[in-house]
Coordinates of N, CA and C in Angstrom, one line a residue:
X23 N 190.8 -38.3 60.1 CA 191.1 -39.7 59.3 C 189.8 -40.2 58.8
X24 N 188.8 -40.2 59.5 CA 187.5 -40.9 58.7 C 187.1 -40.1 57.4
X25 N 187.6 -38.6 57.5 CA 187.0 -38.0 56.4 C 187.8 -38.1 55.1
X26 N 189.2 -38.5 55.3 CA 190.1 -39.0 54.4 C 189.8 -40.3 53.7
X27 N 189.4 -41.3 54.7 CA 188.8 -42.7 54.3 C 187.5 -42.5 53.5
X28 N 186.8 -41.6 53.6 CA 185.6 -41.4 52.8 C 185.7 -40.8 51.5
X29 N 187.0 -40.0 51.3 CA 187.1 -39.3 50.5 C 188.6 -39.6 49.7
X30 N 188.6 -40.9 49.1 CA 189.9 -41.3 48.6 C 190.7 -40.4 47.5
X31 N 190.0 -39.7 47.0 CA 190.6 -38.8 46.0 C 191.4 -37.9 46.7
X32 N 190.8 -37.2 47.8 CA 191.5 -36.5 48.7 C 192.7 -36.7 49.5
X33 N 192.5 -38.2 49.7 CA 193.5 -39.0 50.6 C 194.6 -39.4 49.6
X34 N 194.3 -39.6 48.4 CA 195.4 -40.0 47.4 C 196.3 -38.5 47.0
X35 N 195.6 -37.5 46.9 CA 196.2 -36.2 46.6 C 196.9 -35.7 47.8
X36 N 196.8 -35.7 49.0 CA 197.5 -35.4 50.1 C 198.7 -36.7 50.2
X37 N 198.4 -37.7 49.7 CA 199.8 -38.8 50.0 C 200.7 -38.5 48.9
X38 N 200.3 -38.1 47.7 CA 201.1 -37.4 46.7 C 202.0 -36.6 47.0
X39 N 201.4 -35.4 47.9 CA 202.0 -34.2 48.0 C 202.9 -34.4 49.3
X40 N 202.8 -35.5 50.0 CA 203.6 -35.7 51.4 C 204.9 -36.6 50.6
X41 N 204.5 -37.5 49.6 CA 205.5 -38.4 49.2 C 206.5 -37.6 48.4
X42 N 206.1 -36.3 47.5 CA 206.5 -35.5 46.5 C 207.7 -34.7 47.6
X43 N 207.2 -34.2 48.6 CA 208.1 -33.3 49.6 C 209.0 -34.4 50.4
X44 N 208.7 -35.4 50.9 CA 209.6 -36.3 51.9 C 210.7 -37.4 51.2
X45 N 210.0 -37.9 50.0 CA 210.5 -39.2 49.0 C 210.3 -40.3 49.2
X46 N 210.2 -41.2 48.6 CA 209.7 -42.6 48.9 C 210.2 -43.4 50.1
X47 N 211.6 -43.1 50.0 CA 212.4 -43.9 51.3 C 212.2 -43.6 52.6
X48 N 211.8 -42.3 52.9 CA 211.5 -42.1 54.5 C 210.5 -42.8 54.8
X49 N 210.7 -43.3 56.3 CA 210.0 -44.0 57.1 C 209.0 -43.2 57.7
X50 N 209.5 -42.1 58.0 CA 208.4 -41.2 58.7 C 208.6 -39.8 58.5
X51 N 207.5 -38.9 58.2 CA 207.6 -37.5 57.9 C 208.1 -36.8 59.0
X52 N 209.1 -36.0 58.9 CA 209.5 -35.4 60.2 C 208.7 -34.0 60.4
X53 N 209.1 -33.5 61.5 CA 208.1 -32.6 61.9 C 208.9 -31.4 61.0
X54 N 209.9 -31.2 60.6 CA 210.2 -30.2 59.5 C 209.6 -30.6 58.3
X55 N 209.6 -31.6 57.8 CA 208.9 -31.8 56.6 C 207.2 -31.2 56.3
X56 N 206.8 -31.1 57.4 CA 205.2 -30.8 57.5 C 204.9 -29.2 57.3
X57 N 206.0 -28.5 57.3 CA 206.3 -27.0 57.1 C 206.0 -26.9 55.6
X58 N 205.2 -25.9 55.2 CA 205.4 -25.5 53.9 C 204.4 -26.3 52.8
X59 N 203.6 -27.3 53.6 CA 202.8 -28.2 52.8 C 201.3 -27.3 53.0
X60 N 201.0 -26.8 52.0 CA 199.6 -25.8 52.1 C 198.4 -26.9 51.9
X61 N 198.7 -27.9 51.3 CA 197.5 -28.9 51.1 C 197.3 -29.9 52.7
X62 N 198.2 -30.1 53.0 CA 198.2 -30.6 54.5 C 197.7 -29.6 55.2
X63 N 198.1 -28.7 55.5 CA 197.1 -27.6 56.3 C 196.0 -27.5 55.8
X64 N 195.6 -27.3 54.7 CA 193.9 -27.2 54.3 C 193.2 -28.5 54.5
X65 N 193.7 -29.6 54.6 CA 193.2 -30.8 55.1 C 192.9 -30.7 56.6
X66 N 193.8 -30.4 57.3 CA 193.6 -30.4 58.7 C 192.7 -29.0 59.1
X67 N 192.7 -28.2 58.4 CA 191.3 -26.6 58.7 C 190.4 -27.4 58.6
X68 N 190.2 -27.9 57.4 CA 188.9 -28.6 57.1 C 188.3 -29.4 58.0
X69 N 189.2 -30.4 58.6 CA 188.8 -31.2 59.5 C 188.4 -30.4 60.9
X70 N 189.2 -29.5 61.1 CA 188.7 -28.6 62.3 C 187.6 -27.8 62.3
X71 N 187.4 -27.4 61.1 CA 186.1 -26.7 60.5 C 184.9 -27.6 60.7
X72 N 184.9 -28.9 60.3 CA 183.9 -29.8 60.4 C 183.8 -30.6 62.1
X73 N 184.9 -30.7 62.5 CA 184.5 -31.3 63.9 C 185.9 -30.7 64.7
X74 N 185.3 -29.8 65.3 CA 186.2 -28.9 66.2 C 186.5 -29.6 67.4
X75 N 187.4 -29.3 68.1 CA 188.0 -30.5 69.2 C 186.8 -30.1 70.3
X76 N 186.1 -29.3 70.5 CA 185.1 -29.1 71.8 C 183.6 -28.2 70.9
X77 N 182.4 -28.4 71.2 CA 181.5 -27.9 70.4 C 181.2 -26.8 71.1
X78 N 181.6 -26.4 72.1 CA 181.4 -25.1 72.8 C 182.8 -24.5 73.5
X79 N 182.9 -23.2 73.6 CA 184.0 -22.6 74.0 C 183.5 -22.4 75.8
X80 N 184.3 -21.7 76.6 CA 184.1 -21.3 77.7 C 183.0 -20.3 77.8
X81 N 181.7 -20.5 78.6 CA 180.8 -19.5 78.8 C 181.2 -18.2 79.1
X82 N 180.7 -17.3 78.9 CA 180.9 -15.7 79.0 C 179.7 -15.1 79.9
X83 N 179.9 -13.8 80.6 CA 178.8 -13.3 81.4 C 178.7 -12.1 80.5
X84 N 177.4 -11.5 80.2 CA 177.2 -9.9 79.8 C 177.5 -9.3 80.8
X85 N 178.6 -8.3 80.5 CA 178.8 -7.2 81.6 C 177.9 -6.2 81.6
X86 N 177.0 -5.8 80.7 CA 175.6 -4.9 80.5 C 174.7 -5.5 79.5
X87 N 173.8 -4.7 79.4 CA 172.8 -5.0 78.5 C 173.3 -4.7 77.2
X88 N 173.0 -5.6 76.2 CA 173.5 -5.3 74.9 C 172.7 -6.1 73.9
X89 N 172.7 -5.7 72.4 CA 171.8 -6.1 71.6 C 172.7 -6.8 70.6
X90 N 172.1 -8.1 70.1 CA 173.3 -8.9 69.3 C 172.4 -9.4 68.2
X91 N 172.3 -8.9 67.0 CA 171.4 -9.7 65.9 C 170.0 -9.4 66.4
X92 N 169.7 -8.4 66.7 CA 168.2 -7.9 67.0 C 167.6 -8.8 68.3
X93 N 168.8 -9.5 69.3 CA 168.1 -10.0 70.3 C 169.0 -9.3 71.8
X94 N 168.2 -9.0 72.5 CA 168.4 -8.4 73.7 C 169.2 -9.6 74.7
X95 N 170.6 -9.4 75.0 CA 171.2 -9.9 75.9 C 171.3 -9.0 77.3
X96 N 170.5 -9.6 78.2 CA 170.7 -8.6 79.2 C 172.1 -9.0 80.3
X97 N 172.2 -7.8 81.2 CA 173.4 -7.9 81.8 C 173.3 -9.2 82.6
X98 N 174.3 -9.8 83.0 CA 174.7 -10.8 83.9 C 174.4 -12.1 83.1
X99 N 173.6 -12.1 82.0 CA 173.3 -13.3 81.3 C 174.5 -14.3 80.8
X100 N 174.6 -15.4 80.9 CA 175.5 -16.4 80.5 C 175.3 -16.6 78.8
X101 N 176.8 -16.4 78.5 CA 176.4 -16.6 76.6 C 177.5 -17.6 76.6
X102 N 177.0 -18.3 75.5 CA 178.0 -19.8 75.1 C 177.8 -19.5 73.5
X103 N 178.8 -20.0 72.7 CA 178.9 -20.2 71.6 C 179.0 -21.4 71.0
X104 N 178.3 -21.9 70.0 CA 178.3 -23.2 69.4 C 179.2 -23.2 68.3
X105 N 180.4 -23.6 68.9 CA 181.5 -23.7 67.7 C 181.3 -24.6 66.6
X106 N 180.8 -25.4 66.8 CA 180.3 -26.6 65.6 C 179.4 -26.0 64.5
X107 N 178.6 -25.4 65.4 CA 177.2 -24.5 64.4 C 177.7 -23.6 63.6
X108 N 179.0 -22.7 64.3 CA 179.3 -21.5 63.3 C 180.0 -21.9 62.2
X109 N 180.7 -23.3 62.0 CA 181.2 -23.8 60.8 C 180.3 -24.3 59.7
X110 N 179.2 -24.5 60.1 CA 178.0 -24.8 59.3 C 177.0 -24.3 58.6
X111 N 177.4 -22.7 59.0 CA 176.6 -21.5 58.5 C 176.6 -21.5 56.9
X112 N 175.3 -21.9 56.3 CA 175.5 -21.7 54.9 C 175.5 -20.4 54.1
X113 N 175.6 -19.3 55.2 CA 175.9 -18.1 54.6 C 177.3 -17.6 54.8
X114 N 178.2 -18.3 55.5 CA 179.3 -18.2 55.5 C 180.2 -19.2 54.6
X115 N 179.8 -20.4 54.5 CA 180.4 -21.5 54.1 C 179.6 -22.0 52.7
X116 N 180.0 -22.2 51.4 CA 179.5 -22.9 50.6 C 179.7 -24.2 50.8
X117 N 178.4 -25.1 50.4 CA 178.5 -26.5 50.8 C 179.1 -26.9 52.2
X118 N 178.5 -26.0 53.3 CA 179.2 -26.4 54.4 C 179.4 -27.9 55.2
X119 N 178.2 -28.6 54.6 CA 178.4 -30.1 55.2 C 179.2 -31.2 54.7
X120 N 180.0 -30.5 53.0 CA 180.9 -31.1 52.5 C 182.2 -31.2 53.0
X121 N 183.3 -32.3 53.2 CA 184.6 -32.2 53.3 C 185.4 -31.4 52.1
X122 N 185.7 -30.3 52.1 CA 186.4 -29.6 51.0 C 187.6 -29.0 51.5
X123 N 188.5 -29.6 51.3 CA 189.9 -28.9 51.9 C 190.5 -27.6 51.0
X124 N 190.2 -27.8 49.9 CA 190.6 -26.8 48.7 C 190.1 -25.5 49.2
X125 N 189.1 -25.5 49.6 CA 188.6 -24.2 50.1 C 189.6 -23.4 51.0
X126 N 190.3 -23.9 51.8 CA 191.6 -23.3 52.5 C 193.0 -23.0 51.6
X127 N 192.8 -23.3 50.3 CA 194.0 -23.3 49.7 C 193.8 -21.7 48.9
X128 N 195.0 -21.1 48.5 CA 195.2 -19.6 47.9 C 193.9 -19.4 47.0
X129 N 193.6 -20.4 46.1 CA 192.5 -20.1 45.1 C 191.2 -20.4 45.6
X130 N 191.1 -21.0 46.9 CA 189.8 -21.5 47.6 C 189.0 -20.0 48.2
X131 N 187.8 -20.3 48.5 CA 186.7 -19.3 48.7 C 187.1 -18.9 50.3
X132 N 187.7 -19.7 51.1 CA 187.8 -19.4 52.5 C 189.4 -19.3 52.5
X133 N 190.2 -18.9 51.6 CA 191.5 -18.4 51.8 C 191.9 -17.2 52.8
X134 N 192.6 -17.5 53.6 CA 192.9 -16.1 54.5 C 191.7 -16.4 55.7
X135 N 191.3 -17.5 55.8 CA 190.4 -17.8 57.1 C 191.1 -17.8 58.4
X136 N 190.9 -17.1 59.2 CA 191.7 -16.8 60.5 C 191.3 -17.3 61.7
X137 N 191.8 -18.7 62.2 CA 191.2 -19.4 63.3 C 191.5 -18.6 64.5
X138 N 192.2 -17.3 64.5 CA 192.3 -16.8 65.8 C 191.3 -15.8 66.0
X139 N 190.3 -15.3 65.0 CA 189.4 -14.2 65.2 C 189.8 -13.0 64.6
X140 N 191.3 -12.5 64.6 CA 191.5 -11.4 64.4 C 190.9 -10.7 62.9
X141 N 190.7 -11.5 62.0 CA 190.1 -11.0 60.9 C 188.7 -11.2 60.7
X142 N 188.3 -11.7 61.6 CA 186.6 -12.0 61.5 C 186.4 -13.4 61.9
X143 N 185.2 -13.8 62.2 CA 185.1 -15.2 62.8 C 184.1 -16.0 62.0
X144 N 184.7 -16.9 61.2 CA 183.9 -17.9 60.5 C 184.1 -19.3 61.0
X145 N 184.9 -19.4 61.8 CA 185.2 -20.8 62.4 C 186.2 -20.6 63.7
X146 N 186.0 -21.4 65.0 CA 186.8 -20.8 66.0 C 187.0 -22.4 66.7
X147 N 187.9 -23.4 66.2 CA 188.1 -24.5 66.8 C 188.7 -24.5 68.1
X148 N 189.6 -23.3 68.3 CA 190.2 -22.8 69.5 C 190.0 -21.9 70.2
X149 N 189.0 -21.5 70.0 CA 188.5 -20.1 70.6 C 188.8 -18.9 69.9
X150 N 188.8 -17.8 70.3 CA 189.2 -16.6 69.6 C 189.6 -15.4 70.5
X151 N 190.3 -14.5 69.7 CA 191.0 -13.2 70.2 C 191.6 -13.8 71.7
X152 N 191.2 -12.7 72.6 CA 192.0 -12.8 74.0 C 191.7 -14.3 74.8
X153 N 190.7 -14.9 74.4 CA 190.5 -16.1 75.1 C 190.7 -17.2 74.4
X154 N 191.5 -17.2 73.2 CA 192.0 -18.4 72.4 C 192.8 -19.3 73.1
X155 N 192.7 -20.8 72.7 CA 193.5 -21.6 73.4 C 195.2 -21.5 73.4
X156 N 195.8 -21.5 74.4 CA 197.3 -20.9 74.2 C 198.0 -21.8 73.3
X157 N 197.5 -23.4 73.3 CA 198.1 -24.2 72.7 C 197.7 -24.2 71.0
X158 N 197.3 -23.4 70.5 CA 196.8 -23.4 69.1 C 198.4 -23.7 68.1
X159 N 199.1 -23.0 68.3 CA 200.1 -23.6 67.5 C 200.7 -24.9 67.7
X160 N 200.9 -25.1 69.1 CA 201.3 -26.4 69.2 C 200.4 -27.5 68.6
X161 N 199.1 -27.3 68.9 CA 198.0 -28.0 68.2 C 198.1 -28.4 66.7
X162 N 198.2 -27.1 66.3 CA 198.5 -27.2 64.7 C 199.4 -28.0 64.1
X163 N 200.4 -27.8 64.6 CA 201.9 -28.3 64.4 C 201.7 -30.0 64.4
X164 N 201.0 -30.5 65.5 CA 201.2 -31.8 66.0 C 199.9 -32.3 65.0
X165 N 198.8 -31.8 64.8 CA 197.7 -32.4 64.0 C 198.4 -32.6 62.3
X166 N 199.1 -31.7 62.1 CA 199.7 -31.7 60.7 C 200.8 -32.8 60.4
X167 N 201.5 -33.0 61.7 CA 202.4 -34.2 61.9 C 201.9 -35.4 61.7
X168 N 200.8 -35.7 62.4 CA 199.9 -36.8 62.8 C 199.3 -37.2 61.5
X169 N 198.7 -36.2 61.1 CA 198.0 -36.5 59.8 C 198.8 -36.9 58.4
X170 N 199.8 -36.5 58.5 CA 201.1 -36.7 57.5 C 201.5 -37.9 57.7
X171 N 201.9 -38.5 58.9 CA 202.3 -39.6 59.2 C 201.3 -40.8 58.9
X172 N 200.0 -40.6 59.3 CA 198.9 -41.3 59.2 C 198.7 -41.7 57.9
X173 N 198.6 -40.6 56.8 CA 198.3 -40.9 55.4 C 199.5 -41.6 54.9
X174 N 200.6 -41.2 55.2 CA 201.9 -41.6 54.5 C 201.8 -43.4 55.0
X175 N 201.6 -43.6 56.3 CA 201.8 -45.0 56.6 C 200.6 -45.9 56.1
X176 N 199.5 -45.5 55.9 CA 198.2 -46.1 56.0 C 197.6 -45.9 54.9
X177 N 198.1 -45.4 53.5 CA 197.2 -45.0 52.4 C 196.6 -46.4 52.0

């Protein structure tokens, strides 16, 4: 929400899209209304990219010696991933420190970014692959619902 307050044009854009979908007379955006709102989803994904729920995932142990990116990770070493830093990598993201929801729309440079890690890992706010948070879909739905209602109520 702070990113929307600091970016009034983005906030206005999402507000306009919400009211176009729900109409001006509705008091609350329903859970059904948030489906099929790609810009709302883009705002939520960009928020998660910039501010993941946790800055680390659960640590893992290397089961055998392995080399990753030219570094030796010895068997038994504890490995952790800095989730927030992955989303700030300038090799993966254009202008990574800026709040740009358009990057998650069909014509954006991050279209198709998969938060589950099945198509590659560019961001992982809920972990990835086998160890992904089981509440991912629940969380995404409620984040979209929450953001839509907050923007509608407090534009």
